[in-house]
DNA sequence: GCTAAAAGCTAATCGGATTAGCCAAGCCTG
DNA sequence: CAGGCTTGGCTAATCCGATTAGCTTTTAGC
């Protein structure tokens, strides 16, 4: 019986991929074990359980989201930066619904928790976008929360297939970006 | 052994209440059975299983949300209506996080599904709000999605304790309402 | 080559969901 | 008011996924 050569990172990556494919709620230890070519109990050599797995997937997701959003914003400012960030975020959520779902509801245990660190990086990327607008210091937090709510809400609704009707979803999202941009410029 | 006098509605109502208390993910058939004073298998005389229970809780939640938002809007227009609707929605989600969570990810089986009906009622309430603004027909759907994303995103982030930092959450929400109002009036 | 930690495995336990099958309560009819 | 049917509840049993226990083999380091 040759070793599978697993390590926590490989297990987590496979778990995240599987969550994207079958949905986080259908991600089972048995399914993941099968995917990585190992018997179920062997997974416990790398992650301490389902909760731990979920946490690690969440950290991975936040890191990737932060990279995506942060990278997309590079070199842009104002409306272009806003559009790039929003698009990158939504693309990430829609393409990786399972791992993004893992980030919802997990709470960092403290300021040193990687979960907190990566979460801050995502916020940092959006904060960078806001710096391109003339926003009063007192409005910054609120604007950040607005942006976050908008992106999170739209992306999760789309990922959950929550938009049934007529209008084109991409078009709605672009409309949303324009709406937010006008509002932010008017502050 | 006297009868408990249960019926599907009572089971669903208890399930929704329990979900709000302990979180939807911790809602277990055993816990619910205990709550309604019956042994676990007896629940299956009223709901066909966990998935069915979840669906029914979702229908209940959407009905209540539609009632809350629709009722709050009565007699108001424009910014007042927007504020009333948004506040009612957020209050509902924050006070009933469990049952609202049940609405996420469930898909109506068809146009006659009560889930679809009640969902439409919620949308209808928000659509009524938008009628108080001068919005071009072509912008209506987008504006509705924007409003929905904003409310859904903010409420779920708050319910998941997703806002860690400094600024006051209620204040942010009021800021959000004002932001949306200005944007909608500028259309 | 020797050894100990690491990584797999099988077997067993546990808990929650669900099903099978039995029984009593309540209602409706004659 | 008894008989019988339907309904709601119960116990026992099954199933499945998570997790733990304990054994074995690989393999890095000496």
GROMACS .gro file of C-alpha atoms (C1' of nucleotides) in nm:
model
  434
    1UNK     CA    1   0.000   0.000   0.000
    2UNK     CA    2   0.196   0.298  -0.129
    3UNK     CA    3   0.142   0.627   0.046
    4UNK     CA    4  -0.097   0.873  -0.109
    5UNK     CA    5   0.139   1.155  -0.029
    6UNK     CA    6  -0.127   1.376   0.123
    7UNK     CA    7  -0.084   1.670   0.350
    8UNK     CA    8  -0.332   1.911   0.503
    9UNK     CA    9  -0.305   2.156   0.216
   10UNK     CA   10  -0.380   1.888  -0.043
   11UNK     CA   11  -0.678   1.763   0.153
   12UNK     CA   12  -0.813   2.113   0.197
   13UNK     CA   13  -0.763   2.196  -0.170
   14UNK     CA   14  -0.944   1.879  -0.273
   15UNK     CA   15  -1.218   1.954  -0.023
   16UNK     CA   16  -1.262   2.303  -0.162
   17UNK     CA   17  -1.279   2.174  -0.518
   18UNK     CA   18  -1.528   1.910  -0.419
   19UNK     CA   19  -1.739   2.163  -0.231
   20UNK     CA   20  -1.752   2.373  -0.547
   21UNK     CA   21  -1.868   2.073  -0.745
   22UNK     CA   22  -2.126   1.916  -0.520
   23UNK     CA   23  -2.211   2.198  -0.282
   24UNK     CA   24  -2.073   2.251   0.065
   25UNK     CA   25  -2.364   2.073   0.230
   26UNK     CA   26  -2.300   1.762   0.025
   27UNK     CA   27  -1.932   1.757   0.103
   28UNK     CA   28  -1.886   1.441   0.304
   29UNK     CA   29  -1.574   1.296   0.456
   30UNK     CA   30  -1.632   0.976   0.264
   31UNK     CA   31  -1.665   1.157  -0.066
   32UNK     CA   32  -1.352   1.358  -0.001
   33UNK     CA   33  -1.161   1.047   0.100
   34UNK     CA   34  -1.262   0.877  -0.220
   35UNK     CA   35  -1.156   1.181  -0.417
   36UNK     CA   36  -0.807   1.184  -0.273
   37UNK     CA   37  -0.775   0.806  -0.296
   38UNK     CA   38  -0.776   0.716   0.069
   39UNK     CA   39  -1.010   0.558   0.323
   40UNK     CA   40  -1.223   0.794   0.528
   41UNK     CA   41  -1.045   0.768   0.863
   42UNK     CA   42  -0.713   0.853   0.701
   43UNK     CA   43  -0.833   1.208   0.646
   44UNK     CA   44  -0.816   1.261   1.019
   45UNK     CA   45  -0.439   1.244   0.996
   46UNK     CA   46  -0.451   1.576   0.813
   47UNK     CA   47  -0.755   1.761   0.943
   48UNK     CA   48  -0.907   1.716   1.281
   49UNK     CA   49  -1.263   1.686   1.160
   50UNK     CA   50  -1.532   1.844   0.954
   51UNK     CA   51  -1.531   2.171   1.141
   52UNK     CA   52  -1.157   2.203   1.099
   53UNK     CA   53  -1.187   2.118   0.731
   54UNK     CA   54  -1.454   2.381   0.685
   55UNK     CA   55  -1.241   2.642   0.858
   56UNK     CA   56  -0.941   2.565   0.643
   57UNK     CA   57  -1.148   2.578   0.328
   58UNK     CA   58  -1.276   2.915   0.443
   59UNK     CA   59  -0.923   3.042   0.494
   60UNK     CA   60  -0.826   2.921   0.148
   61UNK     CA   61  -1.132   3.085  -0.003
   62UNK     CA   62  -1.065   3.417   0.165
   63UNK     CA   63  -0.704   3.409   0.058
   64UNK     CA   64  -0.802   3.342  -0.301
   65UNK     CA   65  -1.074   3.604  -0.292
   66UNK     CA   66  -0.836   3.861  -0.152
   67UNK     CA   67  -0.580   3.777  -0.420
   68UNK     CA   68  -0.842   3.796  -0.693
   69UNK     CA   69  -0.990   4.124  -0.582
   70UNK     CA   70  -0.659   4.277  -0.487
   71UNK     CA   71  -0.504   4.174  -0.816
   72UNK     CA   72  -0.793   4.298  -1.022
   73UNK     CA   73  -0.774   4.643  -0.868
   74UNK     CA   74  -0.405   4.693  -0.945
   75UNK     CA   75  -0.350   4.992  -1.165
   76UNK     CA   76  -0.706   5.114  -1.157
   77UNK     CA   77  -0.878   5.382  -0.959
   78UNK     CA   78  -1.225   5.520  -0.915
   79UNK     CA   79  -1.496   5.361  -1.117
   80UNK     CA   80  -1.260   5.127  -1.297
   81UNK     CA   81  -1.126   4.996  -0.970
   82UNK     CA   82  -1.473   4.952  -0.832
   83UNK     CA   83  -1.585   4.762  -1.139
   84UNK     CA   84  -1.275   4.545  -1.141
   85UNK     CA   85  -1.310   4.460  -0.774
   86UNK     CA   86  -1.679   4.385  -0.790
   87UNK     CA   87  -1.643   4.172  -1.101
   88UNK     CA   88  -1.353   3.980  -0.958
   89UNK     CA   89  -1.543   3.915  -0.639
   90UNK     CA   90  -1.857   3.798  -0.809
   91UNK     CA   91  -1.665   3.582  -1.051
   92UNK     CA   92  -1.490   3.418  -0.763
   93UNK     CA   93  -1.810   3.346  -0.573
   94UNK     CA   94  -1.995   3.217  -0.876
   95UNK     CA   95  -1.708   2.996  -0.983
   96UNK     CA   96  -1.637   2.874  -0.632
   97UNK     CA   97  -1.971   2.869  -0.455
   98UNK     CA   98  -1.874   2.581  -0.229
   99UNK     CA   99  -1.561   2.729  -0.083
  100UNK     CA  100  -1.719   3.070  -0.052
  101UNK     CA  101  -2.009   2.916   0.137
  102UNK     CA  102  -1.754   2.779   0.381
  103UNK     CA  103  -1.664   3.134   0.478
  104UNK     CA  104  -2.015   3.215   0.591
  105UNK     CA  105  -2.079   3.172   0.957
  106UNK     CA  106  -1.724   3.088   1.062
  107UNK     CA  107  -1.587   3.322   1.321
  108UNK     CA  108  -1.221   3.395   1.379
  109UNK     CA  109  -1.107   3.277   1.718
  110UNK     CA  110  -0.888   3.583   1.762
  111UNK     CA  111  -0.692   3.848   1.577
  112UNK     CA  112  -0.415   3.599   1.494
  113UNK     CA  113  -0.654   3.352   1.338
  114UNK     CA  114  -0.563   3.321   0.967
  115UNK     CA  115  -0.934   3.354   0.909
  116UNK     CA  116  -0.920   3.705   1.047
  117UNK     CA  117  -0.604   3.788   0.857
  118UNK     CA  118  -0.738   3.681   0.520
  119UNK     CA  119  -1.074   3.838   0.590
  120UNK     CA  120  -0.896   4.165   0.653
  121UNK     CA  121  -0.713   4.132   0.325
  122UNK     CA  122  -1.042   4.113   0.139
  123UNK     CA  123  -1.167   4.415   0.323
  124UNK     CA  124  -0.838   4.586   0.251
  125UNK     CA  125  -0.885   4.536  -0.120
  126UNK     CA  126  -1.226   4.697  -0.108
  127UNK     CA  127  -1.096   4.974   0.111
  128UNK     CA  128  -0.836   5.046  -0.155
  129UNK     CA  129  -1.118   5.089  -0.403
  130UNK     CA  130  -1.289   5.340  -0.179
  131UNK     CA  131  -0.972   5.543  -0.153
  132UNK     CA  132  -1.028   5.635  -0.515
  133UNK     CA  133  -1.334   5.835  -0.413
  134UNK     CA  134  -1.353   6.145  -0.205
  135UNK     CA  135  -1.511   5.994   0.098
  136UNK     CA  136  -1.522   6.157   0.438
  137UNK     CA  137  -1.345   5.958   0.705
  138UNK     CA  138  -1.673   5.916   0.892
  139UNK     CA  139  -1.837   5.759   0.587
  140UNK     CA  140  -1.564   5.510   0.511
  141UNK     CA  141  -1.681   5.226   0.732
  142UNK     CA  142  -2.036   5.264   0.616
  143UNK     CA  143  -1.938   5.274   0.253
  144UNK     CA  144  -1.727   4.965   0.299
  145UNK     CA  145  -2.015   4.781   0.456
  146UNK     CA  146  -2.242   4.896   0.177
  147UNK     CA  147  -2.003   4.767  -0.086
  148UNK     CA  148  -1.959   4.444   0.096
  149UNK     CA  149  -2.332   4.391   0.143
  150UNK     CA  150  -2.396   4.463  -0.220
  151UNK     CA  151  -2.130   4.227  -0.351
  152UNK     CA  152  -2.197   3.954  -0.100
  153UNK     CA  153  -2.570   3.978  -0.143
  154UNK     CA  154  -2.566   3.976  -0.520
  155UNK     CA  155  -2.310   3.701  -0.548
  156UNK     CA  156  -2.474   3.471  -0.297
  157UNK     CA  157  -2.817   3.526  -0.444
  158UNK     CA  158  -2.684   3.441  -0.786
  159UNK     CA  159  -2.491   3.140  -0.658
  160UNK     CA  160  -2.810   3.013  -0.492
  161UNK     CA  161  -2.996   3.065  -0.816
  162UNK     CA  162  -3.204   3.324  -0.638
  163UNK     CA  163  -3.269   3.539  -0.943
  164UNK     CA  164  -3.544   3.372  -1.135
  165UNK     CA  165  -3.693   3.619  -1.369
  166UNK     CA  166  -3.635   3.794  -1.684
  167UNK     CA  167  -3.353   4.042  -1.688
  168UNK     CA  168  -2.998   3.942  -1.766
  169UNK     CA  169  -2.791   3.886  -1.457
  170UNK     CA  170  -2.464   4.023  -1.591
  171UNK     CA  171  -2.642   4.332  -1.706
  172UNK     CA  172  -2.793   4.378  -1.361
  173UNK     CA  173  -2.453   4.350  -1.205
  174UNK     CA  174  -2.304   4.613  -1.431
  175UNK     CA  175  -2.600   4.833  -1.350
  176UNK     CA  176  -2.527   4.776  -0.983
  177UNK     CA  177  -2.168   4.882  -1.025
  178UNK     CA  178  -2.270   5.198  -1.205
  179UNK     CA  179  -2.525   5.270  -0.934
  180UNK     CA  180  -2.269   5.231  -0.658
  181UNK     CA  181  -2.017   5.440  -0.848
  182UNK     CA  182  -2.256   5.730  -0.893
  183UNK     CA  183  -2.352   5.713  -0.529
  184UNK     CA  184  -1.994   5.707  -0.408
  185UNK     CA  185  -1.893   5.995  -0.631
  186UNK     CA  186  -2.182   6.198  -0.496
  187UNK     CA  187  -2.070   6.167  -0.136
  188UNK     CA  188  -5.090   0.828   2.637
  189UNK     CA  189  -5.289   1.134   2.535
  190UNK     CA  190  -5.238   1.273   2.190
  191UNK     CA  191  -5.011   1.570   2.151
  192UNK     CA  192  -5.251   1.732   1.908
  193UNK     CA  193  -4.988   1.815   1.652
  194UNK     CA  194  -5.035   1.899   1.288
  195UNK     CA  195  -4.789   1.997   1.017
  196UNK     CA  196  -4.832   2.367   1.085
  197UNK     CA  197  -4.755   2.326   1.453
  198UNK     CA  198  -4.447   2.118   1.381
  199UNK     CA  199  -4.323   2.368   1.125
  200UNK     CA  200  -4.385   2.662   1.357
  201UNK     CA  201  -4.195   2.489   1.636
  202UNK     CA  202  -3.918   2.401   1.395
  203UNK     CA  203  -3.888   2.760   1.281
  204UNK     CA  204  -3.876   2.885   1.638
  205UNK     CA  205  -3.615   2.629   1.728
  206UNK     CA  206  -3.409   2.714   1.421
  207UNK     CA  207  -3.408   3.077   1.532
  208UNK     CA  208  -3.288   2.974   1.875
  209UNK     CA  209  -3.020   2.722   1.798
  210UNK     CA  210  -2.938   2.793   1.436
  211UNK     CA  211  -3.069   2.610   1.134
  212UNK     CA  212  -2.770   2.379   1.118
  213UNK     CA  213  -2.829   2.266   1.474
  214UNK     CA  214  -3.195   2.198   1.418
  215UNK     CA  215  -3.225   1.826   1.464
  216UNK     CA  216  -3.529   1.604   1.438
  217UNK     CA  217  -3.465   1.481   1.790
  218UNK     CA  218  -3.446   1.831   1.929
  219UNK     CA  219  -3.764   1.933   1.753
  220UNK     CA  220  -3.942   1.620   1.873
  221UNK     CA  221  -3.843   1.696   2.230
  222UNK     CA  222  -3.964   2.051   2.190
  223UNK     CA  223  -4.309   1.947   2.077
  224UNK     CA  224  -4.330   1.671   2.335
  225UNK     CA  225  -4.314   1.369   2.111
  226UNK     CA  226  -4.069   1.096   2.012
  227UNK     CA  227  -3.861   1.157   1.704
  228UNK     CA  228  -4.030   0.915   1.462
  229UNK     CA  229  -4.368   1.071   1.533
  230UNK     CA  230  -4.262   1.385   1.351
  231UNK     CA  231  -4.271   1.189   1.028
  232UNK     CA  232  -4.649   1.172   1.059
  233UNK     CA  233  -4.651   1.546   0.990
  234UNK     CA  234  -4.353   1.621   0.770
  235UNK     CA  235  -4.191   1.378   0.536
  236UNK     CA  236  -3.836   1.446   0.648
  237UNK     CA  237  -3.578   1.712   0.705
  238UNK     CA  238  -3.586   1.846   0.354
  239UNK     CA  239  -3.961   1.883   0.366
  240UNK     CA  240  -3.937   2.050   0.706
  241UNK     CA  241  -3.680   2.294   0.573
  242UNK     CA  242  -3.897   2.380   0.275
  243UNK     CA  243  -4.199   2.442   0.493
  244UNK     CA  244  -4.000   2.659   0.729
  245UNK     CA  245  -3.881   2.853   0.426
  246UNK     CA  246  -4.237   2.906   0.308
  247UNK     CA  247  -4.337   3.026   0.653
  248UNK     CA  248  -4.040   3.261   0.666
  249UNK     CA  249  -4.113   3.411   0.326
  250UNK     CA  250  -4.478   3.458   0.416
  251UNK     CA  251  -4.384   3.635   0.737
  252UNK     CA  252  -4.120   3.843   0.565
  253UNK     CA  253  -4.363   3.947   0.295
  254UNK     CA  254  -4.620   4.039   0.557
  255UNK     CA  255  -4.366   4.235   0.757
  256UNK     CA  256  -4.227   4.428   0.463
  257UNK     CA  257  -4.561   4.473   0.296
  258UNK     CA  258  -4.720   4.594   0.618
  259UNK     CA  259  -4.437   4.831   0.698
  260UNK     CA  260  -4.466   5.002   0.363
  261UNK     CA  261  -4.836   5.077   0.396
  262UNK     CA  262  -4.906   5.445   0.380
  263UNK     CA  263  -4.553   5.548   0.294
  264UNK     CA  264  -4.388   5.641  -0.030
  265UNK     CA  265  -4.046   5.734  -0.155
  266UNK     CA  266  -3.773   5.746   0.100
  267UNK     CA  267  -4.004   5.669   0.389
  268UNK     CA  268  -4.128   5.358   0.219
  269UNK     CA  269  -3.776   5.248   0.135
  270UNK     CA  270  -3.662   5.297   0.493
  271UNK     CA  271  -3.965   5.118   0.633
  272UNK     CA  272  -3.922   4.822   0.400
  273UNK     CA  273  -3.551   4.788   0.456
  274UNK     CA  274  -3.583   4.814   0.833
  275UNK     CA  275  -3.866   4.565   0.843
  276UNK     CA  276  -3.668   4.321   0.634
  277UNK     CA  277  -3.354   4.349   0.837
  278UNK     CA  278  -3.542   4.327   1.164
  279UNK     CA  279  -3.707   4.013   1.043
  280UNK     CA  280  -3.382   3.849   0.940
  281UNK     CA  281  -3.198   3.945   1.254
  282UNK     CA  282  -3.480   3.831   1.480
  283UNK     CA  283  -3.542   3.514   1.284
  284UNK     CA  284  -3.204   3.410   1.147
  285UNK     CA  285  -3.288   3.042   1.155
  286UNK     CA  286  -3.602   3.051   0.950
  287UNK     CA  287  -3.454   3.303   0.710
  288UNK     CA  288  -3.155   3.076   0.659
  289UNK     CA  289  -3.400   2.806   0.559
  290UNK     CA  290  -3.500   3.016   0.259
  291UNK     CA  291  -3.148   3.022   0.118
  292UNK     CA  292  -3.078   2.760  -0.140
  293UNK     CA  293  -3.427   2.613  -0.165
  294UNK     CA  294  -3.566   2.628  -0.514
  295UNK     CA  295  -3.934   2.633  -0.602
  296UNK     CA  296  -4.039   2.322  -0.790
  297UNK     CA  297  -4.265   2.524  -1.015
  298UNK     CA  298  -4.474   2.838  -1.039
  299UNK     CA  299  -4.744   2.688  -0.815
  300UNK     CA  300  -4.502   2.604  -0.541
  301UNK     CA  301  -4.597   2.808  -0.233
  302UNK     CA  302  -4.230   2.887  -0.211
  303UNK     CA  303  -4.252   3.072  -0.540
  304UNK     CA  304  -4.574   3.244  -0.442
  305UNK     CA  305  -4.444   3.377  -0.113
  306UNK     CA  306  -4.113   3.471  -0.270
  307UNK     CA  307  -4.302   3.677  -0.523
  308UNK     CA  308  -4.489   3.851  -0.244
  309UNK     CA  309  -4.162   3.965  -0.091
  310UNK     CA  310  -4.046   4.092  -0.426
  311UNK     CA  311  -4.382   4.258  -0.473
  312UNK     CA  312  -4.340   4.452  -0.152
  313UNK     CA  313  -4.003   4.584  -0.266
  314UNK     CA  314  -4.141   4.658  -0.610
  315UNK     CA  315  -4.406   4.871  -0.444
  316UNK     CA  316  -4.130   5.070  -0.282
  317UNK     CA  317  -3.965   5.133  -0.615
  318UNK     CA  318  -4.289   5.264  -0.759
  319UNK     CA  319  -4.243   5.565  -0.535
  320UNK     CA  320  -3.942   5.666  -0.742
  321UNK     CA  321  -3.930   5.780  -1.099
  322UNK     CA  322  -3.763   5.479  -1.241
  323UNK     CA  323  -3.754   5.393  -1.608
  324UNK     CA  324  -3.920   5.063  -1.689
  325UNK     CA  325  -3.589   4.927  -1.813
  326UNK     CA  326  -3.422   5.001  -1.481
  327UNK     CA  327  -3.687   4.844  -1.262
  328UNK     CA  328  -3.559   4.489  -1.257
  329UNK     CA  329  -3.204   4.603  -1.196
  330UNK     CA  330  -3.309   4.835  -0.917
  331UNK     CA  331  -3.508   4.557  -0.758
  332UNK     CA  332  -3.211   4.326  -0.767
  333UNK     CA  333  -2.993   4.597  -0.625
  334UNK     CA  334  -3.231   4.654  -0.336
  335UNK     CA  335  -3.260   4.286  -0.274
  336UNK     CA  336  -2.887   4.229  -0.283
  337UNK     CA  337  -2.830   4.516  -0.046
  338UNK     CA  338  -3.089   4.405   0.208
  339UNK     CA  339  -3.008   4.037   0.181
  340UNK     CA  340  -2.637   4.097   0.197
  341UNK     CA  341  -2.645   4.331   0.490
  342UNK     CA  342  -2.892   4.126   0.689
  343UNK     CA  343  -2.716   3.795   0.636
  344UNK     CA  344  -2.377   3.943   0.711
  345UNK     CA  345  -2.510   4.086   1.031
  346UNK     CA  346  -2.692   3.765   1.124
  347UNK     CA  347  -2.367   3.573   1.069
  348UNK     CA  348  -2.186   3.823   1.287
  349UNK     CA  349  -1.987   3.922   0.983
  350UNK     CA  350  -1.932   4.282   1.085
  351UNK     CA  351  -1.655   4.281   1.337
  352UNK     CA  352  -1.517   4.624   1.365
  353UNK     CA  353  -1.586   4.957   1.502
  354UNK     CA  354  -1.876   5.141   1.350
  355UNK     CA  355  -2.227   5.101   1.479
  356UNK     CA  356  -2.429   4.855   1.273
  357UNK     CA  357  -2.762   5.034   1.299
  358UNK     CA  358  -2.595   5.353   1.191
  359UNK     CA  359  -2.443   5.178   0.892
  360UNK     CA  360  -2.780   5.045   0.792
  361UNK     CA  361  -2.940   5.387   0.806
  362UNK     CA  362  -2.650   5.519   0.601
  363UNK     CA  363  -2.718   5.243   0.350
  364UNK     CA  364  -3.081   5.339   0.322
  365UNK     CA  365  -2.991   5.701   0.263
  366UNK     CA  366  -2.737   5.596   0.004
  367UNK     CA  367  -2.987   5.384  -0.186
  368UNK     CA  368  -3.250   5.655  -0.164
  369UNK     CA  369  -3.021   5.918  -0.314
  370UNK     CA  370  -2.921   5.680  -0.588
  371UNK     CA  371  -3.276   5.588  -0.674
  372UNK     CA  372  -3.390   5.949  -0.680
  373UNK     CA  373  -3.107   6.034  -0.916
  374UNK     CA  374  -3.214   5.781  -1.175
  375DG     C1'  375   2.038  -0.088   0.818
  376DC     C1'  376   1.773   0.096   1.249
  377DT     C1'  377   1.413   0.344   1.452
  378DA     C1'  378   1.045   0.646   1.541
  379DA     C1'  379   0.714   0.950   1.369
  380DA     C1'  380   0.380   0.977   1.015
  381DA     C1'  381   0.022   0.803   0.718
  382DG     C1'  382  -0.269   0.421   0.600
  383DC     C1'  383  -0.592   0.069   0.720
  384DT     C1'  384  -0.967  -0.216   0.949
  385DA     C1'  385  -1.289  -0.258   1.307
  386DA     C1'  386  -1.578  -0.043   1.630
  387DT     C1'  387  -1.855   0.326   1.833
  388DC     C1'  388  -2.179   0.696   1.818
  389DG     C1'  389  -2.542   0.986   1.687
  390DG     C1'  390  -2.898   1.150   1.389
  391DA     C1'  391  -3.233   1.033   1.013
  392DT     C1'  392  -3.550   0.733   0.858
  393DT     C1'  393  -3.844   0.303   0.815
  394DA     C1'  394  -4.126  -0.095   0.982
  395DG     C1'  395  -4.470  -0.253   1.232
  396DC     C1'  396  -4.765  -0.237   1.647
  397DC     C1'  397  -5.128  -0.006   1.934
  398DA     C1'  398  -5.437   0.323   2.122
  399DA     C1'  399  -5.737   0.734   2.057
  400DG     C1'  400  -6.089   0.958   1.843
  401DC     C1'  401  -6.435   0.992   1.524
  402DC     C1'  402  -6.812   0.832   1.240
  403DT     C1'  403  -7.167   0.520   1.130
  404DG     C1'  404  -7.525   0.218   1.213
  405DC     C1'  405  -7.355   0.299   2.221
  406DA     C1'  406  -7.060  -0.069   1.978
  407DG     C1'  407  -6.772  -0.157   1.568
  408DG     C1'  408  -6.439  -0.026   1.279
  409DC     C1'  409  -6.144   0.284   1.033
  410DT     C1'  410  -5.816   0.638   1.022
  411DT     C1'  411  -5.469   0.883   1.251
  412DG     C1'  412  -5.096   0.996   1.556
  413DG     C1'  413  -4.783   0.806   1.872
  414DC     C1'  414  -4.454   0.453   2.019
  415DT     C1'  415  -4.070   0.102   2.021
  416DA     C1'  416  -3.741  -0.144   1.770
  417DA     C1'  417  -3.451  -0.173   1.390
  418DT     C1'  418  -3.180  -0.003   1.000
  419DC     C1'  419  -2.874   0.305   0.763
  420DC     C1'  420  -2.531   0.626   0.699
  421DG     C1'  421  -2.188   0.955   0.801
  422DA     C1'  422  -1.852   1.115   1.157
  423DT     C1'  423  -1.523   0.994   1.459
  424DT     C1'  424  -1.209   0.701   1.760
  425DA     C1'  425  -0.910   0.301   1.875
  426DG     C1'  426  -0.550   0.035   1.777
  427DC     C1'  427  -0.254  -0.201   1.445
  428DT     C1'  428   0.084  -0.189   1.049
  429DT     C1'  429   0.383  -0.014   0.710
  430DT     C1'  430   0.636   0.340   0.497
  431DT     C1'  431   1.003   0.653   0.507
  432DA     C1'  432   1.299   1.033   0.668
  433DG     C1'  433   1.691   1.086   0.950
  434DC     C1'  434   2.075   0.897   1.162
   0.00000   0.00000   0.00000
